[in-house]
Short mmCIF file of C-alpha atoms and ligand atoms in Angstrom, two decimals:
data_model
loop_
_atom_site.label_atom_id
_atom_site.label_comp_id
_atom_site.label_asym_id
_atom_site.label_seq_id
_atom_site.Cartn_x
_atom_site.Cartn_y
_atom_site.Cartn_z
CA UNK R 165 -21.11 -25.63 8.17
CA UNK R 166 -23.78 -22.90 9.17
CA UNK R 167 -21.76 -21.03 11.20
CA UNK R 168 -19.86 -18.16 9.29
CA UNK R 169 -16.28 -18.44 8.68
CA UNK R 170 -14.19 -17.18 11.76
CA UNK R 171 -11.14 -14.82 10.14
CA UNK R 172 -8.64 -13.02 11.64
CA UNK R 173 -6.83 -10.89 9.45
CA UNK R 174 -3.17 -9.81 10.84
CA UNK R 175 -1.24 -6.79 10.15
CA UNK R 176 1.38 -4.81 11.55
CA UNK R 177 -1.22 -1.75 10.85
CA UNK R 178 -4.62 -0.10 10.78
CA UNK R 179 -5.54 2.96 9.09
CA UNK R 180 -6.93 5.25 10.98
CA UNK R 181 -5.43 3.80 14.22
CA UNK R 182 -1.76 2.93 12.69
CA UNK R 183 -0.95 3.79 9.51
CA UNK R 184 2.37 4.15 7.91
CA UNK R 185 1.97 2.96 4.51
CA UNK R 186 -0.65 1.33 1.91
CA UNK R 187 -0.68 -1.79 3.91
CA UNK R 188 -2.32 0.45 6.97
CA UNK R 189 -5.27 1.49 4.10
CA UNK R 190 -6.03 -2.14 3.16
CA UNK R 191 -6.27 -3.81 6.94
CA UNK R 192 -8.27 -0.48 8.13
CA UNK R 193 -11.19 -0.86 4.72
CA UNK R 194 -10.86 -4.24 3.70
CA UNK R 195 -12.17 -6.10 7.28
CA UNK R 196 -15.24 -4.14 6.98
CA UNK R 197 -15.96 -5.56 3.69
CA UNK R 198 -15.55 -8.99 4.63
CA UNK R 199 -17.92 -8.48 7.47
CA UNK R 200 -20.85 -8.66 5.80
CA UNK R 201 -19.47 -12.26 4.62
CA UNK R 202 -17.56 -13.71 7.21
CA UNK R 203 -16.77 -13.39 11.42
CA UNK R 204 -13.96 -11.15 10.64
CA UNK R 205 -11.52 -9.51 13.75
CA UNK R 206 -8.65 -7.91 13.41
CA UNK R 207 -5.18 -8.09 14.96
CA UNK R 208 -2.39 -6.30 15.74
CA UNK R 209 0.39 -5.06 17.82
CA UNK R 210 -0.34 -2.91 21.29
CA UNK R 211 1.41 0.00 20.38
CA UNK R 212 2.40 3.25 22.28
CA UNK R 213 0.59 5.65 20.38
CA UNK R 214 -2.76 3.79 20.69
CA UNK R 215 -2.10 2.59 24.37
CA UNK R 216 -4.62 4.83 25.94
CA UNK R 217 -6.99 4.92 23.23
CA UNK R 218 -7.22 1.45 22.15
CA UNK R 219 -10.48 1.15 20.05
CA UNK R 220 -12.68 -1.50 20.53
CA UNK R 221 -13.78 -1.72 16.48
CA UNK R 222 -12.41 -0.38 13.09
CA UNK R 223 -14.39 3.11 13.20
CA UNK R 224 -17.26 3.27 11.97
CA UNK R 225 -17.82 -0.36 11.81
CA UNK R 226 -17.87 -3.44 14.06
CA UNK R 227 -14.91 -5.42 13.26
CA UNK R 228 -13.18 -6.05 16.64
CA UNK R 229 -9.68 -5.26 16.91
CA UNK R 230 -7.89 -7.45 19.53
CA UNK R 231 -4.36 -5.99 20.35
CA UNK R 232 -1.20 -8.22 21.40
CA UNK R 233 0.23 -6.43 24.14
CA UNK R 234 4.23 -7.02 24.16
CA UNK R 235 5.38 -3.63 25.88
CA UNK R 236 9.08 -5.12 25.53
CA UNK R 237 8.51 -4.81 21.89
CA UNK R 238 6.03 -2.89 21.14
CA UNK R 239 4.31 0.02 23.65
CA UNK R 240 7.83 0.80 25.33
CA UNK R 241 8.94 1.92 21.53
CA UNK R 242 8.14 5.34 20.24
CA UNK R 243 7.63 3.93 16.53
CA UNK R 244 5.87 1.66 14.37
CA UNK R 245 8.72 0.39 12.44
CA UNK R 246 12.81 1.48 12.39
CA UNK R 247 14.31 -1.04 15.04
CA UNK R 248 17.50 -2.61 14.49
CA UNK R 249 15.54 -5.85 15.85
CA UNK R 250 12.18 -5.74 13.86
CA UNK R 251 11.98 -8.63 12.62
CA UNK R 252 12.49 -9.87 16.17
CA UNK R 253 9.65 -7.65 17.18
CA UNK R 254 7.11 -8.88 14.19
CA UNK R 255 8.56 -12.36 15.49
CA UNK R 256 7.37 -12.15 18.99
CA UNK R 257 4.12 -11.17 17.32
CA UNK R 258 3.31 -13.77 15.55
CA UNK R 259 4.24 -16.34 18.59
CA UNK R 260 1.83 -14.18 20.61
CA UNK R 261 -0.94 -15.35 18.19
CA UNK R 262 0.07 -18.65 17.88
CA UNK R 263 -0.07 -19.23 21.84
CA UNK R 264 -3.64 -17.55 21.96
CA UNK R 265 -4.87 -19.71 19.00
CA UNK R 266 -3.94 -22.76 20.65
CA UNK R 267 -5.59 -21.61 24.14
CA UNK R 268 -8.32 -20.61 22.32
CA UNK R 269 -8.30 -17.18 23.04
CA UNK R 270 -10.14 -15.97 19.79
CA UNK R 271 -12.48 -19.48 19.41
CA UNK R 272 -12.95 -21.82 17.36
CA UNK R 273 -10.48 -19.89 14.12
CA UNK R 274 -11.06 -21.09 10.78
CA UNK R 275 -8.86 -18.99 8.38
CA UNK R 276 -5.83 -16.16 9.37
CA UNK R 277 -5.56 -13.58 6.78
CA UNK R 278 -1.74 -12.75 7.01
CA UNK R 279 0.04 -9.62 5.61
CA UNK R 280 3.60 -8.87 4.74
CA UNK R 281 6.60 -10.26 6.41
CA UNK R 282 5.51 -9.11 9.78
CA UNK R 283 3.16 -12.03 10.36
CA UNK R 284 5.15 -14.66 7.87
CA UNK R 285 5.99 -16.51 10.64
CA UNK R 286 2.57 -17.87 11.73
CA UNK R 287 2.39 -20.70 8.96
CA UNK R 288 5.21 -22.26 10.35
CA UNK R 289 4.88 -21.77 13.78
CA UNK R 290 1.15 -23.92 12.61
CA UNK R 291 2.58 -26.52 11.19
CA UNK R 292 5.24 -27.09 14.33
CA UNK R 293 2.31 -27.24 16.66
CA UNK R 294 0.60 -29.51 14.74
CA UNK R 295 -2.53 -27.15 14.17
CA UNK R 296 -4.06 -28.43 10.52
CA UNK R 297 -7.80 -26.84 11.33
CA UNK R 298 -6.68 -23.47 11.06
CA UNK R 299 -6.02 -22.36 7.10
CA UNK R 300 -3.54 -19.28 5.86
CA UNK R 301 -3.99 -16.91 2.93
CA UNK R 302 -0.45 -14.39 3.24
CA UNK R 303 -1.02 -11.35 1.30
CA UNK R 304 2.46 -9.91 0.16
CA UNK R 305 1.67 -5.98 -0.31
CA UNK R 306 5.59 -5.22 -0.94
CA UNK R 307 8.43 -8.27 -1.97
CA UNK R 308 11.14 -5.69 -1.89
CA UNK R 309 14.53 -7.15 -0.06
CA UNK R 310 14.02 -4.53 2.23
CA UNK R 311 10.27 -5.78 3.52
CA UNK R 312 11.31 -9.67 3.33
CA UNK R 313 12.57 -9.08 7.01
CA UNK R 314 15.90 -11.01 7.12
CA UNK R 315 17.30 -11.26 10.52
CA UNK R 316 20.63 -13.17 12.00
CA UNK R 317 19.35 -16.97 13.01
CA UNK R 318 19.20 -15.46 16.90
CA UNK R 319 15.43 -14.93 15.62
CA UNK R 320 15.04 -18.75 15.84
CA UNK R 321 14.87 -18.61 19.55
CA UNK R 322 11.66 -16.23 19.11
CA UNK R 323 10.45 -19.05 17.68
CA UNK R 324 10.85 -21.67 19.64
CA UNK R 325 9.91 -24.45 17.58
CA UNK R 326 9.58 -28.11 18.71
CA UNK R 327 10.92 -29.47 15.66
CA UNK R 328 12.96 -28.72 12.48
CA UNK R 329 11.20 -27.73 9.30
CA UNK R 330 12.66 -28.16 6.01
CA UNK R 331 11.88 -24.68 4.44
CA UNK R 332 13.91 -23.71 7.70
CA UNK R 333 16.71 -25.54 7.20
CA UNK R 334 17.55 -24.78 3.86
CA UNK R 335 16.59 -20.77 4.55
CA UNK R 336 19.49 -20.96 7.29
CA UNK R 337 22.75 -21.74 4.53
CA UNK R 338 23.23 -18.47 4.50
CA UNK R 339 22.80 -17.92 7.78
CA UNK R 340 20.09 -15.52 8.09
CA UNK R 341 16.44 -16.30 8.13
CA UNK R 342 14.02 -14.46 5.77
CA UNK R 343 10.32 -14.20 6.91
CA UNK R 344 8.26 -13.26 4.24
CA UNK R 345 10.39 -16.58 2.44
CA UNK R 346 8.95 -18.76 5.61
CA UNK R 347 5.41 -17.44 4.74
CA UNK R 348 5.65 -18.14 1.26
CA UNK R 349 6.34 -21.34 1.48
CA UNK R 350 4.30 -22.67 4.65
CA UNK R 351 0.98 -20.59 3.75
CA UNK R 352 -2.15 -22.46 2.16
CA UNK R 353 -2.71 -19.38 -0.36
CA UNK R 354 -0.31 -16.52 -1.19
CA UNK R 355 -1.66 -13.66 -2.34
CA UNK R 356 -0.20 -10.09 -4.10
CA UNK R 357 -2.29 -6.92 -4.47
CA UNK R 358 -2.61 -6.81 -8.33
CA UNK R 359 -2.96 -9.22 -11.30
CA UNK R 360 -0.27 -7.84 -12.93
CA UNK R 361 2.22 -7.57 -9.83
CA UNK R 362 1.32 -11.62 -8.93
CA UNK R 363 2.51 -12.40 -12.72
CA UNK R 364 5.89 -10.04 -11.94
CA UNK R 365 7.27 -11.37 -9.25
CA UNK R 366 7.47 -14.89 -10.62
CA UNK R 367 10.01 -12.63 -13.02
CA UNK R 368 13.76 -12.12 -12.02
CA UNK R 369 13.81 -8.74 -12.34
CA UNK R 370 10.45 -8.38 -9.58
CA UNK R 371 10.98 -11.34 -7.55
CA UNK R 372 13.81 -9.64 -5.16
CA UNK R 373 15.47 -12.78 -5.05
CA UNK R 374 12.24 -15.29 -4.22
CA UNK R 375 10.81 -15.51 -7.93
CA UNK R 376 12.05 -19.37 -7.81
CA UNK R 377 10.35 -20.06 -4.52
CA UNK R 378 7.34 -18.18 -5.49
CA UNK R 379 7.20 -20.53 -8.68
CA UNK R 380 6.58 -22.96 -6.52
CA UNK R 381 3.97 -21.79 -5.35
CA UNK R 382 2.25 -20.73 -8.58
CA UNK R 383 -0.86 -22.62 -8.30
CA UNK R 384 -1.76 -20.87 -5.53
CA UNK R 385 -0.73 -17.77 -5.76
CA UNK R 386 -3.36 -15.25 -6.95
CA UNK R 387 -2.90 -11.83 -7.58
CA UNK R 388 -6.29 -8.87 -6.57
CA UNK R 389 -6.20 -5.23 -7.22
CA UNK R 390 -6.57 -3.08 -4.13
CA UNK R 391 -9.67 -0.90 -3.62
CA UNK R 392 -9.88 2.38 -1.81
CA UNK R 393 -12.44 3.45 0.70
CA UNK R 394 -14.82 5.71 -1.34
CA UNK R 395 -16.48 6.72 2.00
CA UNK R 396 -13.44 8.68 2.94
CA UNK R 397 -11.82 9.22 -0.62
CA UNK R 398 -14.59 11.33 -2.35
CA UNK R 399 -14.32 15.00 -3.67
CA UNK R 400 -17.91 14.97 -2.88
CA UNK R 401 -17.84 14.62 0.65
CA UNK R 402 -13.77 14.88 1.79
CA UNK R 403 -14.38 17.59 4.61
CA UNK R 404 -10.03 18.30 3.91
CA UNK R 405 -10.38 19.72 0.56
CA UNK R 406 -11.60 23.30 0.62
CA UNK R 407 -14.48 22.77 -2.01
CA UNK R 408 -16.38 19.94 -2.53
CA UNK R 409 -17.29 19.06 -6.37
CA UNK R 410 -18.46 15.61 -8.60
CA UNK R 411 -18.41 15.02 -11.74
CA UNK R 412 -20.87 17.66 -12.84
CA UNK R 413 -19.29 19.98 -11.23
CA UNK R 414 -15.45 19.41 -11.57
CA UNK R 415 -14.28 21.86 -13.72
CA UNK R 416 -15.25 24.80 -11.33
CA UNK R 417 -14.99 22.68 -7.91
CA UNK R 418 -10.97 22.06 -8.94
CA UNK R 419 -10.15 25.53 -10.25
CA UNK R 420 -11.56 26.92 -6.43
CA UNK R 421 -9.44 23.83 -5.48
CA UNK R 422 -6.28 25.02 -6.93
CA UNK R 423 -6.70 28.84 -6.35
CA UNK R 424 -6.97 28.67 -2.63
CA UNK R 425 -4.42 25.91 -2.29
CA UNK R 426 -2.10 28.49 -4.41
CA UNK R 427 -2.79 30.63 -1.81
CA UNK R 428 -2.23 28.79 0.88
CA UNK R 429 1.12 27.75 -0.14
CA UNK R 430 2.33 31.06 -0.82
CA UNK R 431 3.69 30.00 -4.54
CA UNK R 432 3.64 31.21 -7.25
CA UNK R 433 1.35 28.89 -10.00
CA UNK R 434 -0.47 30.24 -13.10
CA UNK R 435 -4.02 28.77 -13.48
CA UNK R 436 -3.76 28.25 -16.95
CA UNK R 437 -1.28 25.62 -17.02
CA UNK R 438 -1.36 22.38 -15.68
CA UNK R 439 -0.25 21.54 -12.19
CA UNK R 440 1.26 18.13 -12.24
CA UNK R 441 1.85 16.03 -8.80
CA UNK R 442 3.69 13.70 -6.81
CA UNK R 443 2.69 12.40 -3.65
CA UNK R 444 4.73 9.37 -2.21
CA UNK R 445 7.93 8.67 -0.49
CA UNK R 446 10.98 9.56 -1.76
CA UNK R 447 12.80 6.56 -2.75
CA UNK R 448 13.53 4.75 -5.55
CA UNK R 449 10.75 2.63 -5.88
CA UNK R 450 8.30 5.57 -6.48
CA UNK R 451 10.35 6.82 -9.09
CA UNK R 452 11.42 9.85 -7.84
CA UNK R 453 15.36 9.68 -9.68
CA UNK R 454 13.40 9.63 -13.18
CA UNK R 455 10.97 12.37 -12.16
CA UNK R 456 13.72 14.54 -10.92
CA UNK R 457 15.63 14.36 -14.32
CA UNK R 458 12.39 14.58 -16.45
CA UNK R 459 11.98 17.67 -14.25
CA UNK R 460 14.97 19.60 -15.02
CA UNK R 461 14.55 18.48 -18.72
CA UNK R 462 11.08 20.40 -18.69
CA UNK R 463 11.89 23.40 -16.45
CA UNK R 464 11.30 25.70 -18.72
CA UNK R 465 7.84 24.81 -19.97
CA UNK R 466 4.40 25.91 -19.14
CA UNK R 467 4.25 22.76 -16.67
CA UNK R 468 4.57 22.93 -12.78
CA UNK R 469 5.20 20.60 -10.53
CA UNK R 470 3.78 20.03 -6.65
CA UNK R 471 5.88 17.35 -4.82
CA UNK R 472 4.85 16.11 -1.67
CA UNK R 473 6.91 13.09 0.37
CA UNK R 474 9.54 12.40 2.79
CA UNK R 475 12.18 9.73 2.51
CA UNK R 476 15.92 9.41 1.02
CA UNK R 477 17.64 12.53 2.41
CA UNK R 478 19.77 12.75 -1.06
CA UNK R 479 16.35 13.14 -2.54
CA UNK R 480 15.00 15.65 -0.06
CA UNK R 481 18.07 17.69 -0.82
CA UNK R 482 17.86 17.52 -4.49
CA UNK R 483 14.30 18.53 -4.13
CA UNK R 484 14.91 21.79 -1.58
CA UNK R 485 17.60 22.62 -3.98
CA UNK R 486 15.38 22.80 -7.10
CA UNK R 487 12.48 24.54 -5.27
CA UNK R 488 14.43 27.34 -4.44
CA UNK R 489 15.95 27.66 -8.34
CA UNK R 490 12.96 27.07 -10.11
CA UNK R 491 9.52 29.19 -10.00
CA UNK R 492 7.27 25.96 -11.66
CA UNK R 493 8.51 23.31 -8.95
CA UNK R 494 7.42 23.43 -5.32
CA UNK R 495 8.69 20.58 -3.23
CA UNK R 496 7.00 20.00 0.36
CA UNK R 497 9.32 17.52 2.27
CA UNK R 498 6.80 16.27 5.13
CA UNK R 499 3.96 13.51 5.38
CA UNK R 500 0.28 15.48 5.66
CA UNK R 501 -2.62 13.22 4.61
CA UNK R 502 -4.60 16.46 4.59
CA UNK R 503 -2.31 18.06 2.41
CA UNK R 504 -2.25 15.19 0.06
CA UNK R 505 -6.06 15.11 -0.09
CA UNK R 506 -5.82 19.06 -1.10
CA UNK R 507 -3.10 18.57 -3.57
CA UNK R 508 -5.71 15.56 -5.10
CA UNK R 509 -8.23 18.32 -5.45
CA UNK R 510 -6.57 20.80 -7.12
CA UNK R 511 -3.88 19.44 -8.97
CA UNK R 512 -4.65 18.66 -12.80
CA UNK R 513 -1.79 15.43 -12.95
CA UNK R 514 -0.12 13.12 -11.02
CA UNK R 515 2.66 11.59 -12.05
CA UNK R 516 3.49 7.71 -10.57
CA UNK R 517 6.57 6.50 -12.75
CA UNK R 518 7.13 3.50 -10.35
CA UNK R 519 9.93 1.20 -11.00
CA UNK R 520 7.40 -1.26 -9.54
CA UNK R 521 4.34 -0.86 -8.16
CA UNK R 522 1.91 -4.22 -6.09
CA UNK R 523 -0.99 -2.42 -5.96
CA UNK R 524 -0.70 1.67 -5.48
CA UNK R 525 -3.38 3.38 -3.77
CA UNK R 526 -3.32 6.74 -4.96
CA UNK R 527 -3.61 6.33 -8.53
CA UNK R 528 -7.44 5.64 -7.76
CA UNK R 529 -8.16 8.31 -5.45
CA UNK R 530 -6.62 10.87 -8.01
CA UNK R 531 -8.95 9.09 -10.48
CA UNK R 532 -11.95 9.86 -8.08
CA UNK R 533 -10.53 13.44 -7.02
CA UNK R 534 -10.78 14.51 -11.61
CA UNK R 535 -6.74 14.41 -11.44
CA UNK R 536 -5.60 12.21 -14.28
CA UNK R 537 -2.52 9.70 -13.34
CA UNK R 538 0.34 9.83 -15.38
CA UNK R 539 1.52 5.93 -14.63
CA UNK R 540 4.65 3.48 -15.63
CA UNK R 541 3.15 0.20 -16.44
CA UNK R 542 3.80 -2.21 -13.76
CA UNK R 543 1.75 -3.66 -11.00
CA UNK R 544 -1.44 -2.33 -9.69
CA UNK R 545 -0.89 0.62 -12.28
CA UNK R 546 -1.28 -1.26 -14.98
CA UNK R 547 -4.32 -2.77 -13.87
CA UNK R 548 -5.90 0.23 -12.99
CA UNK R 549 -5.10 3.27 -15.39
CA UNK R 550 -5.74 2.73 -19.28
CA UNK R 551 -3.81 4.77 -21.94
CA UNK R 552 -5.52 7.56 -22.97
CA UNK R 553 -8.74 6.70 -21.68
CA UNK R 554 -8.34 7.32 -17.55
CA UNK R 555 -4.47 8.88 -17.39
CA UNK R 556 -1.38 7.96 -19.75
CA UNK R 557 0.97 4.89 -19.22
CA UNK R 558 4.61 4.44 -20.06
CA UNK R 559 6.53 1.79 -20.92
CA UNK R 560 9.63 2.22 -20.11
CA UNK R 561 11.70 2.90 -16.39
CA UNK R 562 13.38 5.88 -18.19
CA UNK R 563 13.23 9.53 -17.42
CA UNK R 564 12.83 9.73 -21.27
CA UNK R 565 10.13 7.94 -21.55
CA UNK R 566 8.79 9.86 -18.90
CA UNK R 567 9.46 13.24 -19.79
CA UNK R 568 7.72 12.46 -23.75
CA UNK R 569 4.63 11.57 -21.83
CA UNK R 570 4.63 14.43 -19.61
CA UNK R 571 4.99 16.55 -23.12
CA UNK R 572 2.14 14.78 -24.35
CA UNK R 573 -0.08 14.95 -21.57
CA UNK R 574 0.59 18.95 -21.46
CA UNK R 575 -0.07 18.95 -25.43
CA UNK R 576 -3.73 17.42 -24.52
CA UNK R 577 -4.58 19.88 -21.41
CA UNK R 578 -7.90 21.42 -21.51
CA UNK R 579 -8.66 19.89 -24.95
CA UNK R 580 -11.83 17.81 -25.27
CA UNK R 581 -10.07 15.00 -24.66
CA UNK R 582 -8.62 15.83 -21.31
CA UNK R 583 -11.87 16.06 -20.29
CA UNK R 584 -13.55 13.20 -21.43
CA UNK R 585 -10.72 11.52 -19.60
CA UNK R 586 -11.47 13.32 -16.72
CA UNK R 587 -15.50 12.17 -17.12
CA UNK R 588 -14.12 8.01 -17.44
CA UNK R 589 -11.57 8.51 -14.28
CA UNK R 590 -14.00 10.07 -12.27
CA UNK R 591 -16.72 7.34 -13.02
CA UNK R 592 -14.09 4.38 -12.51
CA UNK R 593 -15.03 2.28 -9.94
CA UNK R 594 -12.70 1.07 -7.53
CA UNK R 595 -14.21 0.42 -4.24
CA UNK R 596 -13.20 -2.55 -2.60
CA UNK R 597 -16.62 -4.22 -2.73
CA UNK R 598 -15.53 -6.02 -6.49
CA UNK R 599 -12.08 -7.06 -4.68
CA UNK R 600 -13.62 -8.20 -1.25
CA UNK R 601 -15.75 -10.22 -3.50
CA UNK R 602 -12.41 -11.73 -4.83
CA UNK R 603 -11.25 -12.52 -1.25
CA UNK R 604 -13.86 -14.62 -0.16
CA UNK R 605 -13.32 -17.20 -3.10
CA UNK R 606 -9.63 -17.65 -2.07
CA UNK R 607 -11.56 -18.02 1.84
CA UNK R 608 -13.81 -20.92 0.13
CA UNK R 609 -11.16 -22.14 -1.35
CA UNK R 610 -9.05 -22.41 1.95
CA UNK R 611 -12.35 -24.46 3.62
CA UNK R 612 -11.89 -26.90 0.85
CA UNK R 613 -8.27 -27.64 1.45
C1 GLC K 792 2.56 -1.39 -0.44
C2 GLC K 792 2.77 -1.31 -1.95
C3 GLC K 792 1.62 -0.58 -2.63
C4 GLC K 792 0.29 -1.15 -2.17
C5 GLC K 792 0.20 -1.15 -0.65
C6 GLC K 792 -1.07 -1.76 -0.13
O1 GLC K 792 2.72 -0.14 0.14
O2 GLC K 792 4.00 -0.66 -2.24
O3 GLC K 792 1.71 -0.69 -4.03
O4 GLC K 792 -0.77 -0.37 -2.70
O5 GLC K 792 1.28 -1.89 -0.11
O6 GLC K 792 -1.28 -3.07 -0.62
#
């Protein structure tokens, strides 16, 4: 074949245009990878906050974004996600696709790169139409029972099938369908964002109730670590932080970092101890129930915490609760990318003690940003932060465990060590040119199949 591989890749967002989570980071940088490679588009749903706007391409590339325009589901709501009938929605979606694959609507399509439960359904919805030219890859970016996207079987007439499918049938016993189940099981390739997660979830205590069917899958299920977008995730050139800096120059570029954040925050930090951070949603999968104990175990120590994240109002609560009892803990309960990027800047620490953990995102750009991660080791944290030489990794899901590393880390501050740690994060590389590389041997391998 001399033409290049036609891909659509297929996600329920886009960083910059929609981005709720780490999934919005990956389809907004990864496309523009795989462009150099392959014909790469993108797809996704017409929603109402892009409605006038609508870009043509990812910015600052030319991968073509092609919206499916379903205002009953999608640009007559005011949000991305948080609809009693999602999964109906996401649904819809992928029958959209379907129906404009088979009229041709995006020519001659050689390979859909799926993500997440939202577009599980378009293996399936293949096979029942008799479509064997056109090869899937479904990249799970979260297995959680909450992100599967279970629904009643009224989703069924979404689907409108022509025939019955096995991996349908036995799905409905319990009568409700689960999407991200469909996709595992009808896709040519399934894919997970880290090594380490891939080997996890074929484990009960990861697999959130699929670990069977994803063992039978095992031969084709590969795992590859996220990469982050260096062109917008650089202390060097981030126009949000309030002093650039590199790695010559970190010491001093992160100390005018942390002042004038101080400042602008109104609290009430000392400079010569070590800021430690959290930036994520507040739930339990980031951790935040261990982090809160270790915190009230270490109140009274030279150590102070900067929280940042929204989510579980019990959390939130705790977290106002403690800010206002405690000088060394300042908890911000909103979502501010610009913030974040600030807090990556100045802060010396930041703490990820995820229960689990596909991929992560920010453990690299704190890496880049001088600020060393303090990681549990699952998933993508595993892969990406090593002991001692680029942050400090824990064992064990146990505030314990937790707060002895936090002591330790705080016993190394400022020491020669610390900074030589500093030196290896900062030179890390993590761009997503190595793992793009990694995609386009599963998209070879799809050609062959
Ligand atoms: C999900 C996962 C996170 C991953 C991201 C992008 O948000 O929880 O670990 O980095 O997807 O793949």
């Amino acid at each position: 074949m001399n033409r290049k591989l036609k891909v659509l890749f297929v996600s329920s967002e886009l960083t910059p245009i929609v981005k709720v989570g780490g999934l919005g980071d990956v389809a907004g940088t990864l496309p523009k990878y795989l462009k150099n490679y392959v014909d790469i588009e993108s797809v996704i749903p017409l929603y109402k906050s892009i409605l006038t706007s609508k870009p043509e391409t990812i910015p600052n590339s030319d991968v073509k974004i092609n919206y499916i325009d379903i205002p009953e589901y999608f640009s007559s709501r005011d949000n991305i996600y948080g609809y009693q009938d999602d999964p109906i929605r996401f649904a819809a979606f992928c029958r959209e696709i379907v129906d404009k694959i088979c009229e041709g609507y995006f020519g001659e399509v050689d390979i859909l790169h799926l993500n997440d439960s939202h577009t599980s359904f378009i293996p399936i919805m293949l096979k029942d139409r008799g479509i064997d030219n056109v090869k899937t890859i479904l990249t799970i970016h979260n297995l959680g029972s909450a992100y599967q996207g279970r629904y009643s079987l009224d989703i069924l007439d979404i689907l409108k099938l022509n025939r019955t499918h096995i991996t349908l049938e036995f799905d409905k016993a319990d009568k409700e369908i689960d999407p991200l189940l469909q996709g595992i099981l009808n896709a040519d390739i399934v894919s997970t964002v880290s090594p380490t997660y891939a080997q996890e979830i074929l484990t009960k205590e990861y697999g959130s109730g699929l670990n069977d069917f994803l063992e039978l899958r095992k031969n084709e299920l590969f795992g590859i670590l996220n990469g982050i977008d260096y062109s917008i995730f650089s202390p060097e050139i981030d126009k949000t932080i309030y002093t650039n800096y590199n790695i010559s120059n970190y010491k001093i570029g992160k100390l005018e970092n942390k002042k004038k954040l101080i400042e602008e925050l109104h609290i009430n930090f000392n400079t010569d101890y070590p800021i430690y951070s959290f930036i994520a949603r507040l739930d339990y999968q980031k951790g935040i129930d261990i982090l809160i104990s270790a915190m009230k175990t270490l109140k009274d120590k030279n150590i102070q915490f900067l929280l940042l994240g929204t989510g579980a109002k019990d959390f939130e609560n705790e977290l106002q609760e403690m800010n206002s009892q405690n000088n060394n803990i300042f908890a911000i309960i909103d979502f501010d990318p610009i913030l974040a990027n600030k807090i990556y800047a100045s802060a010396d620490a930041l703490i990820i003690p995820s229960k689990y953990e596909p991929s992560g995102l920010t453990q690299m750009i704190a890496m880049k940003y001088g600020t060393l991660p303090i990681v549990r080791s699952t998933g993508g944290l595993k892969d990406s932060v090593f002991n001692m030489k680029t942050g400090f990794v824990f064992e064990n899901y146990s505030a314990l465990d937790l707060t002895d590393t936090l002591k330790e880390a705080s016993a190394m501050y400022n020491t020669g060590q610390w900074d030589q740690m500093i030196h290896n994060a900062m030179s890390a590389d993590f761009s997503w040119h190595k793992s793009s590389q990694k995609y386009l041997v599963l998209y070879n391998k799809l050609k062959k199949v």
